[in-house]
Amino acid sequence: MSVLASSMAVASSMTGVTCDGTAVHGRFESAAGGGTYQAVTFDAKAVPEGSRVVVLESTHGDGTRIELRLHGLQPDRTFGAHVHQKPCGTKPADSGAHYQDVVDPKQPSSDPEYANPDNEVWLDFTTDGRGNGSATSSVDFFFRAGEARSVVIHEHATETGPGHAGMAGARLACVNVPFE
């Protein structure tokens, strides 16, 4: 059991609320090396090798909470971030599409009815002058087993308009997360 999961189990025993969770800590490595890493960067200027990431997932009776913490990225910049369907690979597209609770029958999804922060996990953030940033998203759904495998850091904040909903530019980095 992870430290996060065990601390949630203790807290839930005191409150009567059942919570489970996942915690991932990683350092971004270059995807160009072709190895298998916890976290990969495709853009070393925006997400330098060695910069750090933490993803915390907790589930409770009402849904899922995801927290993203990053250290050492490009300072004073806004990024988009989303939970994706597949694990990270050596190419940005390897992580597949955004995870959606109700899947848009037309992919890639850009319909605001499906591509929105209630149906997907959006974790947009802005880094401070030291390149640190964080975001939290709470949704009223649970991930389907094996269908949410990573968090992808994108080029800019997530768009919301018709035909562009859910888009956040190029995929700059990815972290593998075994969501429950």
Coordinates of C-alpha atoms in Angstrom, one line a residue:
M1 CA 0.0 0.0 0.0
S2 CA 1.4 3.4 -0.9
V3 CA 2.1 6.1 1.8
L4 CA -0.8 8.1 0.4
A5 CA -3.2 5.1 0.4
S6 CA -2.2 4.2 3.9
S7 CA -2.6 7.8 5.2
M8 CA -6.1 7.9 3.5
A9 CA -7.1 4.6 5.1
V10 CA -6.2 6.1 8.5
A11 CA -8.1 9.3 7.8
S12 CA -11.1 7.4 6.5
S13 CA -11.2 5.2 9.5
M14 CA -11.5 8.3 11.7
T15 CA -14.2 10.0 9.5
G16 CA -16.2 7.0 8.3
V17 CA -15.5 7.9 4.6
T18 CA -13.8 5.3 2.4
C19 CA -10.9 6.6 0.4
D20 CA -8.4 4.9 -1.8
G21 CA -5.5 6.4 -3.8
T22 CA -2.4 6.3 -5.9
A23 CA 0.7 8.4 -5.6
V24 CA 3.4 8.8 -8.3
H25 CA 6.6 10.7 -7.9
G26 CA 8.9 11.1 -10.9
R27 CA 11.7 13.0 -12.7
F28 CA 11.3 13.8 -16.4
E29 CA 13.7 12.0 -18.7
S30 CA 14.2 12.5 -22.4
A31 CA 11.9 10.4 -24.5
A32 CA 14.5 10.5 -27.2
G33 CA 16.6 8.0 -25.3
G34 CA 14.0 5.3 -26.1
G35 CA 13.9 3.9 -22.6
T36 CA 10.9 3.2 -20.4
Y37 CA 10.6 5.9 -17.8
Q38 CA 8.0 7.0 -15.2
A39 CA 8.0 10.5 -16.8
V40 CA 9.2 11.7 -20.2
T41 CA 9.7 15.1 -21.8
F42 CA 9.3 15.8 -25.4
D43 CA 10.3 19.5 -25.0
A44 CA 13.4 20.1 -22.8
K45 CA 13.0 23.9 -22.8
A46 CA 9.4 23.8 -21.4
V47 CA 9.9 20.6 -19.3
P48 CA 13.6 20.1 -18.6
E49 CA 15.1 16.8 -18.0
G50 CA 15.4 16.3 -14.2
S51 CA 12.3 18.5 -13.4
R52 CA 10.0 16.7 -11.0
V53 CA 6.3 15.7 -11.0
V54 CA 3.9 14.3 -8.4
V55 CA 0.5 13.0 -9.2
L56 CA -1.9 12.1 -6.4
E57 CA -5.2 10.3 -6.9
S58 CA -7.8 9.8 -4.3
T59 CA -11.2 8.2 -4.7
H60 CA -14.1 8.5 -2.3
G61 CA -17.9 7.8 -2.4
D62 CA -18.6 10.9 -4.6
G63 CA -15.8 10.6 -7.2
T64 CA -12.2 11.1 -7.9
R65 CA -9.7 13.9 -7.0
I66 CA -6.4 14.3 -8.9
E67 CA -3.6 16.6 -7.7
L68 CA -0.7 17.5 -10.0
R69 CA 2.5 19.2 -8.6
L70 CA 5.4 20.1 -10.8
H71 CA 8.9 21.6 -10.0
G72 CA 11.5 23.0 -12.3
L73 CA 9.5 23.6 -15.5
Q74 CA 9.8 26.8 -17.6
P75 CA 9.0 29.7 -15.3
D76 CA 6.0 32.0 -15.6
R77 CA 4.2 30.0 -18.2
T78 CA 0.7 28.5 -18.4
F79 CA 0.3 24.9 -19.4
G80 CA -2.6 22.6 -20.1
A81 CA -2.7 19.1 -18.5
H82 CA -5.1 16.2 -18.8
V83 CA -5.5 12.5 -17.9
H84 CA -5.0 10.4 -21.0
Q85 CA -6.1 6.9 -22.0
K86 CA -2.7 5.2 -22.7
P87 CA 0.7 5.1 -21.0
C88 CA 3.5 7.4 -22.1
G89 CA 5.8 6.3 -24.9
T90 CA 8.7 7.6 -27.0
K91 CA 6.3 9.7 -29.1
P92 CA 3.9 12.3 -27.9
A93 CA 0.9 10.6 -29.5
D94 CA 1.5 7.3 -27.7
S95 CA -0.6 8.4 -24.7
G96 CA -3.8 8.4 -26.8
A97 CA -6.8 10.7 -26.3
H98 CA -8.1 12.3 -23.2
Y99 CA -9.9 10.0 -20.8
Q100 CA -13.6 10.8 -20.9
D101 CA -16.3 9.5 -18.5
V102 CA -18.9 9.6 -21.3
V103 CA -16.9 9.0 -24.5
D104 CA -17.5 11.2 -27.5
P105 CA -18.5 9.0 -30.4
K106 CA -16.5 11.3 -32.7
Q107 CA -12.8 11.3 -32.1
P108 CA -10.7 13.3 -31.6
S109 CA -13.2 15.0 -29.4
S110 CA -13.6 18.7 -29.7
D111 CA -17.3 19.0 -28.8
P112 CA -17.8 21.0 -25.6
E113 CA -20.6 18.5 -24.6
Y114 CA -17.9 15.9 -24.2
A115 CA -14.6 17.8 -24.0
N116 CA -15.2 19.7 -20.7
P117 CA -13.8 19.6 -17.2
D118 CA -16.8 17.7 -15.8
N119 CA -16.3 14.8 -18.3
E120 CA -12.5 14.9 -18.5
V121 CA -9.8 15.7 -15.9
W122 CA -8.3 19.1 -16.7
L123 CA -5.3 20.2 -14.7
D124 CA -4.2 23.5 -16.3
F125 CA -1.6 25.4 -14.2
T126 CA 0.7 28.4 -14.4
T127 CA 4.3 28.1 -13.1
D128 CA 5.8 30.7 -10.8
G129 CA 9.2 32.4 -11.3
R130 CA 11.0 29.2 -10.2
G131 CA 9.0 26.9 -12.6
N132 CA 6.8 25.4 -9.9
G133 CA 3.1 24.9 -10.4
S134 CA 0.2 22.8 -9.3
A135 CA -3.4 22.0 -10.1
T136 CA -6.3 20.0 -8.6
S137 CA -9.4 18.5 -10.3
S138 CA -12.3 16.8 -8.6
V139 CA -14.8 14.9 -10.8
D140 CA -17.9 13.0 -9.9
F141 CA -16.8 9.8 -11.7
F142 CA -14.3 7.0 -11.3
F143 CA -11.9 5.8 -13.9
R144 CA -12.8 2.6 -15.8
A145 CA -10.1 -0.1 -15.1
G146 CA -7.2 0.2 -17.5
E147 CA -8.6 3.1 -19.4
A148 CA -6.7 6.0 -17.7
R149 CA -2.9 5.5 -17.8
S150 CA -1.1 8.9 -17.8
V151 CA -1.1 12.7 -17.3
V152 CA 0.0 14.7 -20.3
I153 CA 1.4 18.3 -20.0
H154 CA 0.4 20.5 -23.0
E155 CA 1.7 23.6 -24.6
H156 CA -1.0 26.0 -23.4
A157 CA -4.3 26.3 -21.4
T158 CA -7.2 24.2 -22.5
E159 CA -9.6 25.7 -25.0
T160 CA -13.4 25.6 -24.4
G161 CA -15.1 26.8 -27.6
P162 CA -16.9 24.6 -30.2
G163 CA -14.5 22.8 -32.5
H164 CA -11.6 23.5 -30.2
A165 CA -12.9 22.3 -26.8
G166 CA -10.3 20.2 -24.9
M167 CA -7.4 21.3 -27.2
A168 CA -4.3 22.5 -25.4
G169 CA -1.6 22.4 -28.1
A170 CA 1.4 20.2 -28.4
R171 CA 2.2 17.4 -25.9
L172 CA 5.3 18.6 -24.1
A173 CA 5.6 15.8 -21.4
C174 CA 3.9 12.8 -20.0
V175 CA 3.9 10.9 -16.7
N176 CA 2.7 7.3 -16.3
V177 CA 0.0 6.9 -13.6
P178 CA -1.7 3.6 -12.7
F179 CA -5.0 5.2 -12.0
E180 CA -7.4 3.0 -10.0

